[in-house]
mmCIF file of C-alpha atoms and ligand atoms in Angstrom:
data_model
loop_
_atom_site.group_PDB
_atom_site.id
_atom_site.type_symbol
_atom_site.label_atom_id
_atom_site.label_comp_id
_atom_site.label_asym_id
_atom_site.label_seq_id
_atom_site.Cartn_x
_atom_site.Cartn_y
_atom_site.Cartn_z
ATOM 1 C CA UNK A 22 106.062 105.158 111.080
ATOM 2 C CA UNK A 23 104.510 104.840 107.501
ATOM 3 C CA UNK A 24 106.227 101.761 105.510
ATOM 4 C CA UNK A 25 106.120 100.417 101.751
ATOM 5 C CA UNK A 26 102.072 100.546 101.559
ATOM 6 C CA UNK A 27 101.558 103.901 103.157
ATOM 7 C CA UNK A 28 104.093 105.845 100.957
ATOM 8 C CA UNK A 29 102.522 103.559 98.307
ATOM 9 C CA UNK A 30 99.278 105.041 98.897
ATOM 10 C CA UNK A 31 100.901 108.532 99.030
ATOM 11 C CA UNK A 32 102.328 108.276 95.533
ATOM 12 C CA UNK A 33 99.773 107.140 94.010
ATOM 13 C CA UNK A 34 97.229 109.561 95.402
ATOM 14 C CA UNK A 35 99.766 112.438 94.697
ATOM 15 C CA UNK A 36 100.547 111.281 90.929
ATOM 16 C CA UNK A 37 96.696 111.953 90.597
ATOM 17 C CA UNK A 38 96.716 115.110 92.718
ATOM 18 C CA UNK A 39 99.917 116.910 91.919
ATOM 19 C CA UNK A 40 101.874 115.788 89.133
ATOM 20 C CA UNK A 41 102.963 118.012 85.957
ATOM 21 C CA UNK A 42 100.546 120.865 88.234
ATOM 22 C CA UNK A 43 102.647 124.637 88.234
ATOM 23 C CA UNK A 44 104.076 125.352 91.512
ATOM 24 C CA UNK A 45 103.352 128.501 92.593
ATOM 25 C CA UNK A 46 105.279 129.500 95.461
ATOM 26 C CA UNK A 47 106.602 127.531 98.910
ATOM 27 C CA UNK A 48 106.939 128.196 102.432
ATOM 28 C CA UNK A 49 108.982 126.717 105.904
ATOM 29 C CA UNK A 50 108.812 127.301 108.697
ATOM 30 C CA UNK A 51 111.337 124.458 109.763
ATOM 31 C CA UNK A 52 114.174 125.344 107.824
ATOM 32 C CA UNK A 53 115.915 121.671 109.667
ATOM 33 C CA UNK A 54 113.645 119.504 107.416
ATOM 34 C CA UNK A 55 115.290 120.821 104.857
ATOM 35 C CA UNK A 56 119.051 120.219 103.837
ATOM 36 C CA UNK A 57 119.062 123.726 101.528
ATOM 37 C CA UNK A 58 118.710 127.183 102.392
ATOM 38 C CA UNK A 59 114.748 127.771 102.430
ATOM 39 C CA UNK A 60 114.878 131.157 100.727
ATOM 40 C CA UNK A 61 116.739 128.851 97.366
ATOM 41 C CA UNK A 62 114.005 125.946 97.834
ATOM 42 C CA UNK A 63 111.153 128.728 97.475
ATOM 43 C CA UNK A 64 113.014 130.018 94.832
ATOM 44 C CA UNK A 65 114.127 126.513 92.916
ATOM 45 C CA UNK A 66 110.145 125.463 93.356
ATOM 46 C CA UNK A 67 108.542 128.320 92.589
ATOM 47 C CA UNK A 68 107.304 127.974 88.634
ATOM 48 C CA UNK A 69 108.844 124.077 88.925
ATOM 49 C CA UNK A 70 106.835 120.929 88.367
ATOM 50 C CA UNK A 71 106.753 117.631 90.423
ATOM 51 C CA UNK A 72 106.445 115.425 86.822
ATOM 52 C CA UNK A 73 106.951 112.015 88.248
ATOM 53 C CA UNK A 74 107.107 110.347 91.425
ATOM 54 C CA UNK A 75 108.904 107.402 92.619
ATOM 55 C CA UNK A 76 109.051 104.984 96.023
ATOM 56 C CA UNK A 77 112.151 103.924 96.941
ATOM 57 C CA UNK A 78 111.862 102.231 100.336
ATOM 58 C CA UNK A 79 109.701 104.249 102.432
ATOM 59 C CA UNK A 80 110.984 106.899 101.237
ATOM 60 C CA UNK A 81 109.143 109.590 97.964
ATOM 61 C CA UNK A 82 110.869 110.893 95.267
ATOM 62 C CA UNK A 83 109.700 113.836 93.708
ATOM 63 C CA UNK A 84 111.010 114.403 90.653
ATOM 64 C CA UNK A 85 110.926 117.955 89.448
ATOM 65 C CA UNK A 86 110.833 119.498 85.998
ATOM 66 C CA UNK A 87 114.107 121.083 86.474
ATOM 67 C CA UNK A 88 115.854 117.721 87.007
ATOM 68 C CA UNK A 89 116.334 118.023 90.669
ATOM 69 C CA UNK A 90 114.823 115.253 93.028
ATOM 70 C CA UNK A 91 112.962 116.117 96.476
ATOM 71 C CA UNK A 92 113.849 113.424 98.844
ATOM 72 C CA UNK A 93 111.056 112.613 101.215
ATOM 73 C CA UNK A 94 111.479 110.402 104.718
ATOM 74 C CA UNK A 95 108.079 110.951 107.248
ATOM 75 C CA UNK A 96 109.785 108.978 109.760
ATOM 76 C CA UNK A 97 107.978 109.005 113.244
ATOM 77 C CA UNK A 98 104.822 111.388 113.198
ATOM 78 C CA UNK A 99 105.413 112.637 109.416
ATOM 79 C CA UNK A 100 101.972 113.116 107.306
ATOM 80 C CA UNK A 101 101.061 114.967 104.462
ATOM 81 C CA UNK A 102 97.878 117.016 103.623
ATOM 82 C CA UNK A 103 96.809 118.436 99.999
ATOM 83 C CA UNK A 104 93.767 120.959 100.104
ATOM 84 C CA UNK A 105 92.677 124.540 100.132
ATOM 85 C CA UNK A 106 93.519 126.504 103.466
ATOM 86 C CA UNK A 107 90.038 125.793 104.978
ATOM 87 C CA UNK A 108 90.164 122.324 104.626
ATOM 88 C CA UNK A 109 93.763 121.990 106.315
ATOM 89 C CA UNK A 110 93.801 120.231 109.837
ATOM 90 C CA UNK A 111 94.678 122.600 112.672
ATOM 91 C CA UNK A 112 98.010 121.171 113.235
ATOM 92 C CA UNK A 113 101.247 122.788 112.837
ATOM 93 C CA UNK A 114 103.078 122.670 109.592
ATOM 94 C CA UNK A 115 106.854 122.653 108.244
ATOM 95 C CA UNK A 116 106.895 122.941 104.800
ATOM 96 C CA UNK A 117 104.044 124.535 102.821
ATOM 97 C CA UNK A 118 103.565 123.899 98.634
ATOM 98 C CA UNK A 119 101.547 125.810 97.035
ATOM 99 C CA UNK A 120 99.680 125.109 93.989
ATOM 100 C CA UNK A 121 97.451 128.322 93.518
ATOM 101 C CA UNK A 122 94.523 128.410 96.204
ATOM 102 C CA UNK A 123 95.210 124.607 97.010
ATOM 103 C CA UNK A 124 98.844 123.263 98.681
ATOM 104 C CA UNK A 125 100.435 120.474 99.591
ATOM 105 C CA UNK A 126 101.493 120.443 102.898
ATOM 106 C CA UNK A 127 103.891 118.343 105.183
ATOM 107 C CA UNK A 128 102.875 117.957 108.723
ATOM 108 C CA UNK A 129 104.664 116.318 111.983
ATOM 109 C CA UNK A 130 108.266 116.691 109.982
ATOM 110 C CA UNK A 131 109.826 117.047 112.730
ATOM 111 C CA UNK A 132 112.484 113.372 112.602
ATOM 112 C CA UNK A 133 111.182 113.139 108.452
ATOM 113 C CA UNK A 134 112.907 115.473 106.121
ATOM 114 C CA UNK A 135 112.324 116.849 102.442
ATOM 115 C CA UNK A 136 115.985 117.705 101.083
ATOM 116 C CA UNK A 137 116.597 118.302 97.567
ATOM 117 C CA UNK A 138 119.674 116.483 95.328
ATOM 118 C CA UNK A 139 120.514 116.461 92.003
ATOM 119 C CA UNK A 140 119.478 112.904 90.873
ATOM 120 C CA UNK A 141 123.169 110.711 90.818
ATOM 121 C CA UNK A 142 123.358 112.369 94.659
ATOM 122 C CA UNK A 143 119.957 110.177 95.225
ATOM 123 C CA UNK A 144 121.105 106.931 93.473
ATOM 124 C CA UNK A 145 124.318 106.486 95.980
ATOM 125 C CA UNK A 146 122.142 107.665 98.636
ATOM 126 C CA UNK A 147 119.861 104.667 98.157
ATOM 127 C CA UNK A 148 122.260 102.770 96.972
ATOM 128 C CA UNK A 149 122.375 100.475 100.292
ATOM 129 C CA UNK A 150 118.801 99.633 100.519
ATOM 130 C CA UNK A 151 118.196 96.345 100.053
ATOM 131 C CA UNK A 152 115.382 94.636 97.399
ATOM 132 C CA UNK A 153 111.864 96.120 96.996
ATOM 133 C CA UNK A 154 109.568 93.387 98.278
ATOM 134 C CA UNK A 155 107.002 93.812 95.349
ATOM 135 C CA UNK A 156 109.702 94.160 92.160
ATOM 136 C CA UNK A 157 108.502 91.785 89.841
ATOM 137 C CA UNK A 158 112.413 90.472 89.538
ATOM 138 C CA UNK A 159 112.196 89.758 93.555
ATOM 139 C CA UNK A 160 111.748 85.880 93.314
ATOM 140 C CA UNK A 161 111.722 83.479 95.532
ATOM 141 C CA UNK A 162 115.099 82.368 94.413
ATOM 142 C CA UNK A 163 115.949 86.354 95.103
ATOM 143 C CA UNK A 164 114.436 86.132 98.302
ATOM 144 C CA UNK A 165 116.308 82.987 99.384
ATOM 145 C CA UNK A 166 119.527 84.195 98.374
ATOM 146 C CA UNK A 167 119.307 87.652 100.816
ATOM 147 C CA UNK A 168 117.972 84.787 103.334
ATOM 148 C CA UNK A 169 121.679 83.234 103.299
ATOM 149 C CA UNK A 170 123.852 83.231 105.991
ATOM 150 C CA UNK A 171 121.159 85.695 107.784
ATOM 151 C CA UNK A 172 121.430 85.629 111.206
ATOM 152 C CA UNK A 173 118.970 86.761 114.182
ATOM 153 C CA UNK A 174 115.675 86.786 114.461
ATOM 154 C CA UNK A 175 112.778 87.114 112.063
ATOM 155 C CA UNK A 176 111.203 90.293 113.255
ATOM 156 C CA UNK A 177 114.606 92.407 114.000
ATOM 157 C CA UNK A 178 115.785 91.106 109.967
ATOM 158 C CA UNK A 179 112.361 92.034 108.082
ATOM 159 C CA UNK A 180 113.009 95.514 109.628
ATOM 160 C CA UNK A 181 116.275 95.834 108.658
ATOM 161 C CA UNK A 182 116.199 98.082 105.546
ATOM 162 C CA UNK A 183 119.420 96.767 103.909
ATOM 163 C CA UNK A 184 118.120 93.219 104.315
ATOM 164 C CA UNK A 185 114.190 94.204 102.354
ATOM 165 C CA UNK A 186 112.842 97.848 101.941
ATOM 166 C CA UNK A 187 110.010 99.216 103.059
ATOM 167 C CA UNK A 188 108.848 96.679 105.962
ATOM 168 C CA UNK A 189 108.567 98.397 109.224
ATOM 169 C CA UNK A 190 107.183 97.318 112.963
ATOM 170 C CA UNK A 191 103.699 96.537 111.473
ATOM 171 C CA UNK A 192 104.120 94.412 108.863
ATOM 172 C CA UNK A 193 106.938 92.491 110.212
ATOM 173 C CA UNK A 194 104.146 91.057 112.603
ATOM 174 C CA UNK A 195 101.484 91.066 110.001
ATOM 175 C CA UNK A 196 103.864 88.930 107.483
ATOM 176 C CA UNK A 197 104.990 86.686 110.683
ATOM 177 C CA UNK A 198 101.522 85.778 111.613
ATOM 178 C CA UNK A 199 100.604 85.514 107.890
ATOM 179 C CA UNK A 200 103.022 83.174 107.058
ATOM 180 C CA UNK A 201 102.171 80.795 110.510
ATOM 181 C CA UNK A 202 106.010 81.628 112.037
ATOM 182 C CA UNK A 203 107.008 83.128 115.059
ATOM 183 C CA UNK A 204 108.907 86.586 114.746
ATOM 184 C CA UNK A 205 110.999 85.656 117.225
ATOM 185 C CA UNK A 206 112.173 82.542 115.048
ATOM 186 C CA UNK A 207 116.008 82.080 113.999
ATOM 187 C CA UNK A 208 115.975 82.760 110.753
ATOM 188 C CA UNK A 209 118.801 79.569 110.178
ATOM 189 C CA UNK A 210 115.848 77.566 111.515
ATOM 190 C CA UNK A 211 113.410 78.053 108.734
ATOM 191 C CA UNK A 212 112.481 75.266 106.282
ATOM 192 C CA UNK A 213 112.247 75.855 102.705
ATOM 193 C CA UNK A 214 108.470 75.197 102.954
ATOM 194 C CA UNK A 215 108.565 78.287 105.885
ATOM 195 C CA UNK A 216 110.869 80.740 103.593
ATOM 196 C CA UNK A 217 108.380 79.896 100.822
ATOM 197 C CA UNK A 218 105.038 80.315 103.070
ATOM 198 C CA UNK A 219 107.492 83.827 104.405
ATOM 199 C CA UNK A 220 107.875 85.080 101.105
ATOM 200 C CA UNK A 221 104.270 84.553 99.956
ATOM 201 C CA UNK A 222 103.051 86.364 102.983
ATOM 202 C CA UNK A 223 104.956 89.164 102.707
ATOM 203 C CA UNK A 224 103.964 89.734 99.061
ATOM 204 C CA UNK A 225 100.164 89.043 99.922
ATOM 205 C CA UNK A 226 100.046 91.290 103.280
ATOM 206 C CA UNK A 227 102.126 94.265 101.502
ATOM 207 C CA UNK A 228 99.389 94.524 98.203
ATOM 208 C CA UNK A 229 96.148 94.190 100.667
ATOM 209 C CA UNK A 230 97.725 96.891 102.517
ATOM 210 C CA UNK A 231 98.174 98.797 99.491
ATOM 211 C CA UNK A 232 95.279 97.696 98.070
ATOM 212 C CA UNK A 233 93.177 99.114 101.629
ATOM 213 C CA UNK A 234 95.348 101.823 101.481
ATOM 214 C CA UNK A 235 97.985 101.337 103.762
ATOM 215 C CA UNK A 236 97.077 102.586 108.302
ATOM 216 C CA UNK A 237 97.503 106.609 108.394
ATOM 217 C CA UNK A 238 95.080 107.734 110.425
ATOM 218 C CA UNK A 239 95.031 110.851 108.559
ATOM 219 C CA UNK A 240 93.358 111.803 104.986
ATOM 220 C CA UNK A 241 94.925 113.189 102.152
ATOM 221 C CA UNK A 242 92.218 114.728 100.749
ATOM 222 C CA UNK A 243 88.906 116.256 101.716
ATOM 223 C CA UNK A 244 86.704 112.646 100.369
ATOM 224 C CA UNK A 245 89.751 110.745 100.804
ATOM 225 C CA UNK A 246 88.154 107.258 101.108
ATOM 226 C CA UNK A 247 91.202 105.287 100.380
ATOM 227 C CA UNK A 248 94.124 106.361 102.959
ATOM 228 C CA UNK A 249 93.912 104.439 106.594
ATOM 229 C CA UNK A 250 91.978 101.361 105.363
ATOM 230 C CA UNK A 251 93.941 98.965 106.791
ATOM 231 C CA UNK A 252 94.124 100.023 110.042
ATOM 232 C CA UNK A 253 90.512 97.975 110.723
ATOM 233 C CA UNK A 254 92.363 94.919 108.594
ATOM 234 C CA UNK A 255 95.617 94.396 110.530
ATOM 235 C CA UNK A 256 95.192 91.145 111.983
ATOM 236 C CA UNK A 257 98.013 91.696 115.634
ATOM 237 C CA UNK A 258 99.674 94.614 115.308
ATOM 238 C CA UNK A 259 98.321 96.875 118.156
ATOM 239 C CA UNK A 260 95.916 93.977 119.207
ATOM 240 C CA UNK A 261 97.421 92.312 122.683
ATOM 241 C CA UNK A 262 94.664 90.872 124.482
ATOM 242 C CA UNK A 263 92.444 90.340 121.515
ATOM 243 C CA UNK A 264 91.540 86.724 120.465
ATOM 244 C CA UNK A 265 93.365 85.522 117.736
ATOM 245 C CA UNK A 266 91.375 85.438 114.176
ATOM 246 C CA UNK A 267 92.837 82.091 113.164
ATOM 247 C CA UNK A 268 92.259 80.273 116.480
ATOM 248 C CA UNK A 269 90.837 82.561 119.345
ATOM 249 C CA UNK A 270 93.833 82.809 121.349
ATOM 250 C CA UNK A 271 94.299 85.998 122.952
ATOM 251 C CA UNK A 272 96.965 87.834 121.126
ATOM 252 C CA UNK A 273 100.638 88.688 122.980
ATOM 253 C CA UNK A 274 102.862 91.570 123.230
ATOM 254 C CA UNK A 275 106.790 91.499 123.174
ATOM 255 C CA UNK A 276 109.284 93.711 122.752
ATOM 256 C CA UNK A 277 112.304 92.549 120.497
ATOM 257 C CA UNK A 278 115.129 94.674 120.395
ATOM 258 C CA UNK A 279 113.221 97.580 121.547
ATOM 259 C CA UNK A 280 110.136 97.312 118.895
ATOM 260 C CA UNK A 281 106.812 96.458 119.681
ATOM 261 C CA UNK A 282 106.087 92.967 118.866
ATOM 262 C CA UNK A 283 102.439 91.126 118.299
ATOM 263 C CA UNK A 284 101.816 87.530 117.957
ATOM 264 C CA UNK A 285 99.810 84.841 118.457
ATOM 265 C CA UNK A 286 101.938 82.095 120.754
ATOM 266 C CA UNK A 287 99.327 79.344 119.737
ATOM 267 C CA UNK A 288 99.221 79.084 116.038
ATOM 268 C CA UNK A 289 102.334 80.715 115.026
ATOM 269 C CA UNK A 290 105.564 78.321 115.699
HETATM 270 ZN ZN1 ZN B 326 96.242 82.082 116.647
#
């Protein structure tokens, strides 16, 4: 499931791609992705504008012209394309924006969802996410204050998107193994020295992923050079068996409250 640096990635690619361009018509073909009727989405987009987009979470916010906000989730499978019709991937798609011969189109949204509010609908709807890792505000001090009275374990909190937003299955374990600590830690165990080395982690693994462009597999673009970068850089997610980069241990796979969980048992404690 894309998380904070892969929607990253999207917005900023999209800004570039899409924003303040005319709409010029819509189509779906799923009308469940969408929470309106799809005859008054075509109809509300058509001759619209997408003139700013936002993250929240791992979720986009397209902002339209008309003052309306499309609400994007991609949730398991969800990717986006932009492109003419020959460049599109053969794969099945829900919801189809055009923008004259090129369009914008949403692909595996099948969990994911694009539903349209006015924009006070979207504030209470976000309302209980918790802090965005990479605010400028979001101190250390912040960060050890949603830390209190926490309890569980490591990996099964940084996933929990009322604790943090935006951190998923991946880069719970890529923080974890950043920072030296176990994901399977207590999180009433951890020093002040180990929140500290936890928060720097988090802040350095989230902006390299951003930075490398997050681990779709998928392009935006034709010459997309940017999106999926990260996939090559992630140091134990999806890597049991492989040695360790710090210390050559091979690398172990858990499962923690039903989520995939990589480590390395030798120089994480
Ligand atoms: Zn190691």
């Amino acid at each position: 499931m894309p998380e904070l640096p892969e929607m990253e990635t999207y917005r900023q690619q999209l800004t570039r791609l899409i924003q303040n361009a005319p709409i010029t018509g819509a189509e779906v073909t799923r009308p469940k992705s969408l929470n309106v009727e799809p005859e008054r989405f075509i109809q509300k987009l058509t001759g619209n504008r997408i003139v700013h987009i936002d993250r929240r979470a791992k979720h986009l916010l397209f902002h339209l012209s008309s003052g309306e906000v499309l609400l994007l989730h991609l949730m398991l499978g969800g990717w986006m394309f932009f492109g003419t019709e020959e460049e599109k991937p053969d794969r099945t798609t829900q919801v189809v924006i055009h923008y004259g011969d090129k369009h914008l189109y949403f692909i595996g949204l099948r969990l994911g969802y694009l539903h349209m509010y006015a924009l006070p609908e979207v504030a209470t709807l976000l309302s209980k996410l918790g802090p965005e890792p990479l605010d400028a505000g979001f101190t250390f001090a912040r960060f050890q204050n949603v830390l209190k009275g926490k309890k569980g374990n490591l990996k099964v909190t940084l996933v929990d998107q009322s604790f943090l937003s935006g951190i998923g299955n991946c880069y719970s374990d890529e923080i974890c193994f950043s920072a030296g600590i176990l994901p399977l830690r207590k999180l009433s165990t951890l020093t002040e020295e180990e929140q500290h080395r936890l928060f720097l982690a988090m802040r350095s693994v989230l902006l390299e992923a951003i930075q490398y462009g997050g681990y779709i597999d998928e392009p935006l673009f034709v010459g997309d050079r940017l999106t999926g970068q990260f996939d090559a850089k992630c140091r134990v997610y999806d890597r049991e068996g492989e040695p360790c980069l710090r210390c050559g241990h091979p690398l172990v796979k858990t499962e923690v409250s039903s989520r995939k969980c990589f480590y390395c048992a030798n120089c994480q404690s």
